[in-house]
Tab-separated table of C-alpha atoms and ligand atoms in Angstrom:
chain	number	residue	atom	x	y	z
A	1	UNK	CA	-6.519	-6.052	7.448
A	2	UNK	CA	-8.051	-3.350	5.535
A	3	UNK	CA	-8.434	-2.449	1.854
A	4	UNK	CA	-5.761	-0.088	0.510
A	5	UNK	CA	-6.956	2.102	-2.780
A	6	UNK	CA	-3.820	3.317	-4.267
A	7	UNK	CA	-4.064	6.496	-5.783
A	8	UNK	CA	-5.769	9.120	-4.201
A	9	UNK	CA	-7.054	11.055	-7.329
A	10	UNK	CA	-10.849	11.009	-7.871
A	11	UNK	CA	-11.257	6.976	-8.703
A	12	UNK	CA	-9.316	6.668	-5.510
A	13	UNK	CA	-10.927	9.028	-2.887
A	14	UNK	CA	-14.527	8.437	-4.115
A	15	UNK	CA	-13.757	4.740	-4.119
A	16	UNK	CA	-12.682	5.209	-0.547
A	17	UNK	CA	-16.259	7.223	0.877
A	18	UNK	CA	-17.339	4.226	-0.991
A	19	UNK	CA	-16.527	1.740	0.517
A	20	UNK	CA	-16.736	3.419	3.831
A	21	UNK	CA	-20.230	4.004	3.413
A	22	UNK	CA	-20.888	0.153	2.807
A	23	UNK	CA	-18.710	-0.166	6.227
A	24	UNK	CA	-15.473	-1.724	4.692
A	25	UNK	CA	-12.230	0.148	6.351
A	26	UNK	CA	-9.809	1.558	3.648
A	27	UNK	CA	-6.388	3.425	3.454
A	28	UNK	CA	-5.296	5.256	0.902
A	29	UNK	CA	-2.320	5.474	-0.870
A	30	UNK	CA	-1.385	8.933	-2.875
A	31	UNK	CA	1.974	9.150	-4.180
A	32	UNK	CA	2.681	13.170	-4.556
A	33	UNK	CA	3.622	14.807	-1.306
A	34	UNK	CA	0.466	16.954	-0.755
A	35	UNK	CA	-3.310	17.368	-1.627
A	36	UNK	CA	-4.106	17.811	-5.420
A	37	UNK	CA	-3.618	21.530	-6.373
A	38	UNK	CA	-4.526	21.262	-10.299
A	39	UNK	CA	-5.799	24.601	-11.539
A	40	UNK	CA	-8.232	23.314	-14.533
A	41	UNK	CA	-12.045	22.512	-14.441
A	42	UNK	CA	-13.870	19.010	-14.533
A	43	UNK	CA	-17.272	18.864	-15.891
A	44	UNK	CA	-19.453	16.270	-13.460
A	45	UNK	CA	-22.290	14.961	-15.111
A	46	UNK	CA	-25.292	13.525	-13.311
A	47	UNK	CA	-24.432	10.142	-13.905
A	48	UNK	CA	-21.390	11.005	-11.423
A	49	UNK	CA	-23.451	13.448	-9.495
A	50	UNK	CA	-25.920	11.332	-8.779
A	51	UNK	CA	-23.289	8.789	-7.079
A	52	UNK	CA	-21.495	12.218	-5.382
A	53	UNK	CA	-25.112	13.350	-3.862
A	54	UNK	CA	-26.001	9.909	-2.595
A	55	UNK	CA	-22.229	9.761	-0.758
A	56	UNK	CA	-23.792	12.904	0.895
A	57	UNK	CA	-21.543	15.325	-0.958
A	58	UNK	CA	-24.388	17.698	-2.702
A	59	UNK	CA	-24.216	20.614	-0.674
A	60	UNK	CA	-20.430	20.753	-0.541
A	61	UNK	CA	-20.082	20.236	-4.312
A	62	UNK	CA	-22.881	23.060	-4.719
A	63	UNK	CA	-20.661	25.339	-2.652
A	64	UNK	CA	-17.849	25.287	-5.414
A	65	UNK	CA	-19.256	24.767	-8.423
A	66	UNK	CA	-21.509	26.093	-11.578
A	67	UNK	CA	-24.532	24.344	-12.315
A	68	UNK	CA	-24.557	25.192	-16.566
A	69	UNK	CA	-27.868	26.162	-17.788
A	70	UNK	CA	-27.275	24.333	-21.474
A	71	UNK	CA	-24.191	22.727	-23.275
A	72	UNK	CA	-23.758	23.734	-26.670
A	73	UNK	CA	-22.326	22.820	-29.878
A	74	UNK	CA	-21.991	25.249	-32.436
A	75	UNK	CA	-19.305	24.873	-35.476
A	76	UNK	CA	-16.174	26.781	-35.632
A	77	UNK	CA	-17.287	29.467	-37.169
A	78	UNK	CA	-20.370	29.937	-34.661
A	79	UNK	CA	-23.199	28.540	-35.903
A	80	UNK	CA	-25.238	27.108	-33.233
A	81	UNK	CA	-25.920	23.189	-34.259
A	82	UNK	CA	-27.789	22.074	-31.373
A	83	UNK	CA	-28.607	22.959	-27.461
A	84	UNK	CA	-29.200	20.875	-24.579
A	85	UNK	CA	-31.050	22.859	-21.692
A	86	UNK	CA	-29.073	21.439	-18.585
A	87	UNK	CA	-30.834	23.497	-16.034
A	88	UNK	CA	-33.612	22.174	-13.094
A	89	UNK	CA	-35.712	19.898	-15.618
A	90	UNK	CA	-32.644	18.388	-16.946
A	91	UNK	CA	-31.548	18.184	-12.792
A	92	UNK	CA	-34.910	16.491	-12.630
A	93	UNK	CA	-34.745	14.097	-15.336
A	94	UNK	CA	-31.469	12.933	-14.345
A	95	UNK	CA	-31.804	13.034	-10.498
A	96	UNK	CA	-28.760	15.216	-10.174
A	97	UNK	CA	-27.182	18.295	-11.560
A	98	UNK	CA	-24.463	18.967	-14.102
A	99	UNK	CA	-21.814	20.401	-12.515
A	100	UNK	CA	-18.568	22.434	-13.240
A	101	UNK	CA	-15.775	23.294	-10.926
A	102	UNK	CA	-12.113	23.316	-10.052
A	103	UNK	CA	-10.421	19.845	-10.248
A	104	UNK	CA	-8.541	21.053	-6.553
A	105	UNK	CA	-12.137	21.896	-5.253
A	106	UNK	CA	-13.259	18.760	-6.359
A	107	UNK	CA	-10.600	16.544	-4.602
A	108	UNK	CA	-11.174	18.548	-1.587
A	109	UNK	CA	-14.617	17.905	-0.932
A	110	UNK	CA	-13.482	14.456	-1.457
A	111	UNK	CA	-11.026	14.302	0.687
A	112	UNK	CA	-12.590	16.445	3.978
A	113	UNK	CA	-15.295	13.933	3.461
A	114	UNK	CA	-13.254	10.772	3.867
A	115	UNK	CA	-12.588	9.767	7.446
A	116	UNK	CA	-10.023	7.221	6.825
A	117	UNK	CA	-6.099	7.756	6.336
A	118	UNK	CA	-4.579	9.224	3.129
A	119	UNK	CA	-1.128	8.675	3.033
A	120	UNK	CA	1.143	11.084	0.911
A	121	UNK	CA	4.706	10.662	-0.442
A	122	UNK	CA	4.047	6.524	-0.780
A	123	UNK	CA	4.258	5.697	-4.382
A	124	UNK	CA	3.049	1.662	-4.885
A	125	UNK	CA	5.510	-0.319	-6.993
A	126	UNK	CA	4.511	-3.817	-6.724
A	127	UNK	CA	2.279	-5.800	-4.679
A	128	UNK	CA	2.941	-9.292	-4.091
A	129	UNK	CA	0.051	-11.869	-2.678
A	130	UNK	CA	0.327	-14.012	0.251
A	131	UNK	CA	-1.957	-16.461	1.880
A	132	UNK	CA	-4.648	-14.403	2.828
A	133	UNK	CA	-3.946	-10.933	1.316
A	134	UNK	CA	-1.875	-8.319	-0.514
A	135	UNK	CA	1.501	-7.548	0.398
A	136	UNK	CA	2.388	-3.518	-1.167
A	137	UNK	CA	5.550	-2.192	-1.339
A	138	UNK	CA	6.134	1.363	-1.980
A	139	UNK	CA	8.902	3.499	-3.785
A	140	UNK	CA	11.843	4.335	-1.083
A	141	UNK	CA	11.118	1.270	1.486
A	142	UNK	CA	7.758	0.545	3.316
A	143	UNK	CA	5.205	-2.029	3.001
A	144	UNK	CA	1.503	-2.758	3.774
A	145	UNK	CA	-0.799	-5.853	4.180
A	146	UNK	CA	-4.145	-5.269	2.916
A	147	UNK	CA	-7.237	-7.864	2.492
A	148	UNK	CA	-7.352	-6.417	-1.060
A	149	UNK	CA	-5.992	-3.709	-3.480
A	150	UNK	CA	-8.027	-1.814	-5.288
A	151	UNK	CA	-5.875	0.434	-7.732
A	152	UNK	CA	-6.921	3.519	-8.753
A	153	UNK	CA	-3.936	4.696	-9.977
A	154	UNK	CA	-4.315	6.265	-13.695
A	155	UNK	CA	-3.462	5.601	-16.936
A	156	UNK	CA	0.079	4.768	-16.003
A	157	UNK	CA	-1.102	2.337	-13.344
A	158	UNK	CA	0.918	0.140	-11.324
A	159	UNK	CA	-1.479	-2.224	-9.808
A	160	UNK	CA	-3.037	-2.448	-13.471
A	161	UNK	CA	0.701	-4.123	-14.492
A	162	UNK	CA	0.194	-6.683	-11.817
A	163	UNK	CA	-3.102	-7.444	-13.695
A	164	UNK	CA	-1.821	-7.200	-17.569
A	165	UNK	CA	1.174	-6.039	-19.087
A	166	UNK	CA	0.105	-3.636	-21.926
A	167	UNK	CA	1.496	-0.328	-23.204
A	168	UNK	CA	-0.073	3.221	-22.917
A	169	UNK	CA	-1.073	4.227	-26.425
A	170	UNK	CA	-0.939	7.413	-28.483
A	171	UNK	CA	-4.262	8.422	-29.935
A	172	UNK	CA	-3.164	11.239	-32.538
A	173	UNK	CA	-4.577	14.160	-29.904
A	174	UNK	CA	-3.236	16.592	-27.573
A	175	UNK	CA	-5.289	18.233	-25.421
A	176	UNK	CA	-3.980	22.417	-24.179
A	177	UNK	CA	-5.923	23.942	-21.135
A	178	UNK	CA	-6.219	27.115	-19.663
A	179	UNK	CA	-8.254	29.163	-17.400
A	180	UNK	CA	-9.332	32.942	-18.317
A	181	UNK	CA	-11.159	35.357	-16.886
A	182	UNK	CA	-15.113	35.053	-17.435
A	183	UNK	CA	-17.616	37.529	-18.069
A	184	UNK	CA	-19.668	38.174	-14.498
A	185	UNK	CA	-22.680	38.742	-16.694
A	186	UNK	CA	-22.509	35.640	-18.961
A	187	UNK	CA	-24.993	32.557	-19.010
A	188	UNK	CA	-23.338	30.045	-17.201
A	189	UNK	CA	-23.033	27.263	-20.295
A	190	UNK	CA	-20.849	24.920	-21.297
A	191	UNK	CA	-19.919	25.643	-25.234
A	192	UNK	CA	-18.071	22.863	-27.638
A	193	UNK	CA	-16.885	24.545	-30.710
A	194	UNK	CA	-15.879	22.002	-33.298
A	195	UNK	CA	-13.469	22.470	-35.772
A	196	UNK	CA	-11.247	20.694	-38.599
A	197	UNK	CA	-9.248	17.833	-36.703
A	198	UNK	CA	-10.336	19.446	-33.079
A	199	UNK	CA	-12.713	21.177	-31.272
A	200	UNK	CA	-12.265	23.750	-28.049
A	201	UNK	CA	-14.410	23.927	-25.190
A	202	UNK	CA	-14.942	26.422	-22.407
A	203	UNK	CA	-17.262	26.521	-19.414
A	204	UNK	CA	-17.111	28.872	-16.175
A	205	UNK	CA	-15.893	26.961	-13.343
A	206	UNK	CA	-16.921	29.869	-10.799
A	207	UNK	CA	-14.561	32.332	-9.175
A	208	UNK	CA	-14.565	34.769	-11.996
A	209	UNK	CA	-12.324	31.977	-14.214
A	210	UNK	CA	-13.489	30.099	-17.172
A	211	UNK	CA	-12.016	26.440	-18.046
A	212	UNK	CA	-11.273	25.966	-22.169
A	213	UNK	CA	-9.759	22.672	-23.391
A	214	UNK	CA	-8.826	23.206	-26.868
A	215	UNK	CA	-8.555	19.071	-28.676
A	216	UNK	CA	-5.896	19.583	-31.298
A	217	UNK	CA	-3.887	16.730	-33.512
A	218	UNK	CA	-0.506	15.777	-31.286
A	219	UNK	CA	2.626	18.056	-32.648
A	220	UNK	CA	-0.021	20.807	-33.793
A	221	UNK	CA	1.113	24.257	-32.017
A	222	UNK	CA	-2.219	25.217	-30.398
A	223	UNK	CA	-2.144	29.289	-31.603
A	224	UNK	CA	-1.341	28.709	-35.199
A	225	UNK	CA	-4.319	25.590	-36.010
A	226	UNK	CA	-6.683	27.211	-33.842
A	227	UNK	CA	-5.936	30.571	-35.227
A	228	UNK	CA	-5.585	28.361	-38.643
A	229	UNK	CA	-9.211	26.425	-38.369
A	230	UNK	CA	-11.734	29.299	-39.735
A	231	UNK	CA	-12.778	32.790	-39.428
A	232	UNK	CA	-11.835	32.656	-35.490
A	233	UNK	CA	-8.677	34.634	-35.942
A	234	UNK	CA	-10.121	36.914	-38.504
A	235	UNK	CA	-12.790	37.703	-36.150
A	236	UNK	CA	-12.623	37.474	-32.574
A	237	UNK	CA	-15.936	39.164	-32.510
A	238	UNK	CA	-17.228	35.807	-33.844
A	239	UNK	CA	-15.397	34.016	-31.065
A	240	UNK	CA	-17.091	35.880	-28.522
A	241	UNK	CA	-20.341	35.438	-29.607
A	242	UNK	CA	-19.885	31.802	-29.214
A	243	UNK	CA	-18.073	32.023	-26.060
A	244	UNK	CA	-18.987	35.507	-24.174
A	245	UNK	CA	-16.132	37.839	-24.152
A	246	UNK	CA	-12.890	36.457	-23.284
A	247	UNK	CA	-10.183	39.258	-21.869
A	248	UNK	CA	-7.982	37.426	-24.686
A	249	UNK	CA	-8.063	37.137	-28.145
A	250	UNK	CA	-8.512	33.590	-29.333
A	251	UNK	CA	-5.235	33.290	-31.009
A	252	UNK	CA	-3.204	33.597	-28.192
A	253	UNK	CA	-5.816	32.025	-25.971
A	254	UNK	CA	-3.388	29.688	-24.936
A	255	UNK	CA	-0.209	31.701	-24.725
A	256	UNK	CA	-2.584	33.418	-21.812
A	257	UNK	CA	0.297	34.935	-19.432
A	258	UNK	CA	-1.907	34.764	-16.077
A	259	UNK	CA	-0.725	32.409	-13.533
A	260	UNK	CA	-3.224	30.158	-14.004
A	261	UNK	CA	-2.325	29.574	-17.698
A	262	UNK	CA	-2.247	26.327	-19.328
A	263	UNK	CA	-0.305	26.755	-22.830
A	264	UNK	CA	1.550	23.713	-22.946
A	265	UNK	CA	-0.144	20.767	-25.248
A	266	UNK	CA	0.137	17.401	-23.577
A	267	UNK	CA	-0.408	14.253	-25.865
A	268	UNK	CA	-3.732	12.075	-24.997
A	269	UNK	CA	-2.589	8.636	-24.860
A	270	UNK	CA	-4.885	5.860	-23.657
A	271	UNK	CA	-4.468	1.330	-23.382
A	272	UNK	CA	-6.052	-1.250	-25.413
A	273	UNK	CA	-8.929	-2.529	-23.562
A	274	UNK	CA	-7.861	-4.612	-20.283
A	275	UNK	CA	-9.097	-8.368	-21.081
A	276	UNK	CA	-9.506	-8.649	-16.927
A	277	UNK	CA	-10.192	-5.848	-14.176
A	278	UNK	CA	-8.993	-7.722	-11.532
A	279	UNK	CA	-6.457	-10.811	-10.551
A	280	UNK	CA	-7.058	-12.392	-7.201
A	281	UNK	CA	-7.277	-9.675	-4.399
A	282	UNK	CA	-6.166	-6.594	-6.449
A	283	UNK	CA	-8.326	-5.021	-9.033
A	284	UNK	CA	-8.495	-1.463	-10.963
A	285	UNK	CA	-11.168	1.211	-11.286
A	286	UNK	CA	-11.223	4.714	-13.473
A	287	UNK	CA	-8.424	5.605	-15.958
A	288	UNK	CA	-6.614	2.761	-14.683
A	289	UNK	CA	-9.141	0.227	-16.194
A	290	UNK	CA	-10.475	2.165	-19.024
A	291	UNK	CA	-8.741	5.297	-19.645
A	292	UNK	CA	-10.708	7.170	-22.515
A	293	UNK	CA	-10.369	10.014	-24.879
A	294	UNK	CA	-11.897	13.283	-22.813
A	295	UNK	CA	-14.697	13.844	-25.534
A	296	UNK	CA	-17.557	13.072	-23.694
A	297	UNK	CA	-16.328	14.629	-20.472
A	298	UNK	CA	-17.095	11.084	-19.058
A	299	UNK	CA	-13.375	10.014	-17.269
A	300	UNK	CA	-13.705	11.068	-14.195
A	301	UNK	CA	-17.780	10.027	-14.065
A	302	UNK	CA	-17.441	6.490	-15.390
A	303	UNK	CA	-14.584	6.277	-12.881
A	304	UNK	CA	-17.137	7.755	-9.984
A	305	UNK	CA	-19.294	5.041	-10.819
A	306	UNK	CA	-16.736	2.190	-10.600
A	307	UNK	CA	-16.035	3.241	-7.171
A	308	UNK	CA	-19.839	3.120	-6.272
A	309	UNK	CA	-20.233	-0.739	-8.178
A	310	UNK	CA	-16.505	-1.744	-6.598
A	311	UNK	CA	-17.745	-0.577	-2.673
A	312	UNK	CA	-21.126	-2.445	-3.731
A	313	UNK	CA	-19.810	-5.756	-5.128
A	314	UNK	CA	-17.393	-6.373	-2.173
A	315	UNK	CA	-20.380	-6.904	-0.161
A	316	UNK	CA	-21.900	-9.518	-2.103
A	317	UNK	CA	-20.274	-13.150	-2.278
A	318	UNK	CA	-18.929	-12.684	-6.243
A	319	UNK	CA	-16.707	-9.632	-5.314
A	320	UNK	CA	-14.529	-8.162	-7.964
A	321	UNK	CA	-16.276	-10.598	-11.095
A	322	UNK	CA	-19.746	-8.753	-9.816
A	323	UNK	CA	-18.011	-5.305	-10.111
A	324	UNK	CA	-16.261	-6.355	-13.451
A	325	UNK	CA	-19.836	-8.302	-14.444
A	326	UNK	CA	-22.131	-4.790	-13.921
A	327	UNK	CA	-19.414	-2.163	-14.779
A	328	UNK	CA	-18.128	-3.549	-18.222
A	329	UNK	CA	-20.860	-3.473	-20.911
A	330	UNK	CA	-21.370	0.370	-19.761
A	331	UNK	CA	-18.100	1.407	-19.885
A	332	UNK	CA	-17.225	-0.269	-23.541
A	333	UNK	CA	-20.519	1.630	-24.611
A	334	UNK	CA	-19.207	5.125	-23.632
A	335	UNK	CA	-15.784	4.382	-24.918
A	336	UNK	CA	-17.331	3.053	-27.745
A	337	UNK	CA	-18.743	6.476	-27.968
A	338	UNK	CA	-15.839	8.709	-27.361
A	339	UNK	CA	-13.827	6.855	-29.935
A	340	UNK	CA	-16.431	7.610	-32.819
A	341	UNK	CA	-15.629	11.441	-31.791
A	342	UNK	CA	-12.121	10.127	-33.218
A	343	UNK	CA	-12.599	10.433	-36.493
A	344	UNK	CA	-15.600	13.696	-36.288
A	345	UNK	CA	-18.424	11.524	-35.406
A	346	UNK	CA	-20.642	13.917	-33.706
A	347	UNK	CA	-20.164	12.271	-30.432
A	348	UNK	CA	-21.259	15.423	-28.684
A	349	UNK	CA	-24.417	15.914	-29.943
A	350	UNK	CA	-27.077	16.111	-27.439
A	351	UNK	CA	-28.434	11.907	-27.109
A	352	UNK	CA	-26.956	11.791	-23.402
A	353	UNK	CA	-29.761	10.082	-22.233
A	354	UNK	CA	-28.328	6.635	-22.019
A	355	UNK	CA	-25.381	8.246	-20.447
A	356	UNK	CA	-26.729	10.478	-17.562
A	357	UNK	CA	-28.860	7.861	-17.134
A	358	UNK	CA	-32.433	8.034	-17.301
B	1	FAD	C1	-8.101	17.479	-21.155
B	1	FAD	C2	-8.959	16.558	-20.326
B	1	FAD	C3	-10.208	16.987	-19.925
B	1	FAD	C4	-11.036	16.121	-19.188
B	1	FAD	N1	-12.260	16.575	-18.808
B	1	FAD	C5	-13.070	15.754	-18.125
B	1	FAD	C6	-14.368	16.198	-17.713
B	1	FAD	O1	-14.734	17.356	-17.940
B	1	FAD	N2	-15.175	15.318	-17.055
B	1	FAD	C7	-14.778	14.031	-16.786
B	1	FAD	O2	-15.579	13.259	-16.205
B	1	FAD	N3	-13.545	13.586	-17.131
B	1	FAD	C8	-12.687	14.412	-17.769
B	1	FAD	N4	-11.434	14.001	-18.115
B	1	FAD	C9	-10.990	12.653	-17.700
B	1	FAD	C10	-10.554	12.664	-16.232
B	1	FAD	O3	-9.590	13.667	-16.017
B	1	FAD	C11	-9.964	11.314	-15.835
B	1	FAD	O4	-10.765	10.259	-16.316
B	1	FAD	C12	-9.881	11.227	-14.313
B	1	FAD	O5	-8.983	12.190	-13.816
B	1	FAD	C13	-9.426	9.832	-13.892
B	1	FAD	O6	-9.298	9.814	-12.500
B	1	FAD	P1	-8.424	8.683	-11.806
B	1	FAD	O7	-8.507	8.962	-10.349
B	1	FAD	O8	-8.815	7.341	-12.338
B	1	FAD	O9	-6.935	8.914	-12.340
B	1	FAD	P2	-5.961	10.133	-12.056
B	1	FAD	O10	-6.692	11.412	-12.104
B	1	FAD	O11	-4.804	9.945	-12.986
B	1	FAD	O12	-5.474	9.922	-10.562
B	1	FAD	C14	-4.563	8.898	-10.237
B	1	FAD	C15	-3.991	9.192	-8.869
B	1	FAD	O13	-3.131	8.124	-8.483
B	1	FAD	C16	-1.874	8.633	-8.069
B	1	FAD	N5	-0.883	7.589	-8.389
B	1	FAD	C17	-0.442	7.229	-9.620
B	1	FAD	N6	0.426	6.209	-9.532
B	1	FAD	C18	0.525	5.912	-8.206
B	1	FAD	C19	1.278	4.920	-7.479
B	1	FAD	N7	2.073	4.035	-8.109
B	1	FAD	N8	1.160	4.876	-6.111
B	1	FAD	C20	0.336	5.788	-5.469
B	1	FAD	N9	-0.382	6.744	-6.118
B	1	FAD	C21	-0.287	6.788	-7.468
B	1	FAD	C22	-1.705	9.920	-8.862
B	1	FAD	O14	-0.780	10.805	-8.236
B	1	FAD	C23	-3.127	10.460	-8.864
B	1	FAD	O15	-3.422	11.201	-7.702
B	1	FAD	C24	-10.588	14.828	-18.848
B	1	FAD	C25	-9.314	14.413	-19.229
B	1	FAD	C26	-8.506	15.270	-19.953
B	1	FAD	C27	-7.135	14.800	-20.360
C-alpha cells in the first residue's frame, strides 16, 4: 500500500514530488474533473521557492513566472512608506527567488513533474482505519487502501473532519481579484496599497496581465469603498503612479469586462487553530491545517513547506508527531503575523527575514 494525498491543489501535488523524492510511492486524489485552470496570480516567496528549486522545479518555474525587482507599500493615496529590493541580492540572501505567476502555470509545473497517478473526478468523503491502514471512500462509490492519508484538501477539508470537528470561520474580509493588462515597459514590482479597512495589491504575473487582489470588509461592494477610500477615484493619475498605468480606471477596476475578470468578492473565512495535525495514519498539511488570512502572501508557501517536513518526517521513526513537532511553532508565528494585519498592524512592512528565511 501506498500513501494517498487527497487534494491535488498545491499542498497536495508538492506534497506528492515530496514524498517521491524521499522514495515513498503516492496517489493522488483531486476531486474536480480536470487540471486546475484558475486565472489569478500566486506570489511564491523564497521560503517556498527554495523547497520548489530543491524538488528540481527552478527552471520550469522560471519559464512562467516574474521574478519582482522590489515589493512596495505605499498608502492609499501614494505615498511610498517603505521598499524592499527583491531582486539577485535579495535571491542571494534567501537562496531562492521571489516569484510571481499564474496559479494554472503553477499547478502545471507541479503536476508534469509528478510521476505518480492523479486521479480526477474522486472526491474523498470519509476514510475509515483498519488494521494496518486507511480505508477511503470517495463521493459516487469507490474505495482505496492506503498505508496513510495525508489530506491536503483546503479549508473545507474532509480528512481534517476525521481529525477534529470544527467550523470554517468568517474573518470580516472579502477578498475581489482580477487580472488587467500590464504596461510592457513597467518595473516588474509587486505594490501593496493600504487603505481604510483594506488594502489592494497588484503584481505582473507575465504574459502581458497583471494580478490585483483588492482586501475589502465582507458585504463592502468593491467599486464604491475602493473608489470611496481616498483621492484614488478623484485621481486615477495618482493610481497609476503607484501602480503603472492600468488600461482601466481604478473605480471600475473590478467591474473589468475582459475574460479574465475577477469582479465578484468572495468572503475570507478561515478555522480556529487545529489542537492535532494528525490522528493515527491520516494527517493534514496547507489550508487544511492552518488556513490563514492572504496578507502575507504566505498560504500557499507555508503549505509548500509542510509538504517538504511531511515527505521528511515519514522517514524518520516519529512520523506525523515529527512533522507536527518541526512545522507548528513556524506556522503559529506567521499566522500570528497575518492576524495582526487584522486590525492595520503593518504586517507588510518589509521585516521578512524570519519568514523567507535567512
Ligand atoms: C485572495 C487570495 C490571495 C492569495 N495569495 C497568495 C499568495 O500570493 N501567495 C501565497 O503563498 N498564498 C496565497 N494565498 C493562499 C493560498 O491560495 C492558499 O494557502 C493555497 O491555495 C492553499 O493550498 P492547498 O493546496 O492547501 O488548498 P487548496 O488550494 O484549497 O487546494 C485543495 C485541493 O483539494 C481539492 N479537494 C478539496 N476537497 C477534496 C476532497 N474531499 N477530495 C478530493 N479533493 C479535494 C480541491 O479541489 C483542491 O484542488 C492567497 C489566498 C487568497 C484567498
Amino acid at each position: 500500500m501506498d500513501i494517498a494525498v487527497v487534494g491535488g491543489g498545491i499542498a497536495g501535488l508538492t506534497t506528492a514530488l515530496a514524498l517521491t523524492a524521499q522514495g515513498l510511492p503516492c496517489t493522488v486524489f483531486e476531486r474536480s474533473d480536470s487540471a486546475g485552470s484558475e486565472g489569478f496570480g500566486i506570489q511564491l516567496a523564497p521560503n517556498a521557492g527554495r523547497v520548489l528549486d530543491r524538488l528540481g522545479l527552478g527552471p520550469a518555474l522560471d519559464a512562467v513566472a516574474v521574478r519582482p525587482v522590489a515589493r512596495e507599500l505605499r498608502r492609499w493615496d501614494g505615498t511610498l512608506l517603505a521598499r524592499t529590493e527583491l531582486g539577485e541580492a535579495a535571491t542571494r540572501r534567501y537562496g531562492a527567488p521571489y516569484r510571481l505567476l499564474r496559479r494554472a502555470d503553477l499547478l502545471r509545473v507541479l503536476a508534469a513533474a509528478f510521476p505518480g497517478p492523479v486521479h480526477h473526478g474522486r472526491r474523498c468523503i470519509g476514510v475509515e482505519e483498519f488494521r494496518g491502514g486507511v480505508e477511503l471512500r470517495f463521493a459516487g462509490g469507490g474505495r482505496y487502501r492506503a498505508a496513510a492519508v495525508i489530506g491536503a484538501d483546503g479549508l473545507h477539508s474532509a480528512i481534517r473532519g476525521c481529525i477534529a470537528v470544527d467550523d470554517e470561520r468568517p474573518t470580516g474580509f472579502a477578498a475581489v481579484r482580477a487580472l488587467v493588462p500590464a504596461d510592457p515597459g513597467e518595473e516588474p514590482r509587486i505594490v501593496v496599497r493600504l487603505g481604510p479597512g483594506g488594502h489592494l495589491v497588484t503584481y505582473p504575473v507575465g504574459g502581458g496581465l497583471r494580478n490585483v487582489v483588492g482586501i475589502l470588509p465582507t458585504g463592502a461592494d468593491p467599486a464604491t469603498f475602493f473608489a470611496a477610500a481616498g483621492p484614488l477615484a478623484a485621481d486615477p493619475a495618482s493610481f497609476s503612479a503607484f501602480a503603472g498605468p492600468l488600461a482601466v480606471d481604478p473605480a471600475s477596476l473590478f467591474a473589468f469586462a475582459g475574460p479574465l475578470a475577477g469582479g465578484v468578492p468572495a468572503p475570507l473565512l478561515d478555522r480556529p487553530p487545529l489542537p492535532k495535525w494528525h490522528r493515527g495514519r491520516l494527517a493534514v498539511v496547507g489550508d487544511a491545517a492552518h488556513p490563514m488570512l492572504p496578507f502575507l502572501a504566505q498560504g500557499a508557501a507555508q503549505a509548500i513547506e509542510d509538504a517538504a517536513a511531511i515527505a521528511a518526517a515519514l522517514r524518520t521513526t516519529r512520523g506525523f508527531d515529527a512533522y507536527e513537532a518541526q512545522r507548528r511553532p513556524r506556522v503559529e508565528r506567521v499566522v500570528a503575523a497575518v492576524d495582526a494585519g487584522r486590525h492595520g498592524a503593518p504586517a507588510t512592512l518589509p521585516d521578512h527575514d524570519w519568514i523567507y528565511g535567512c
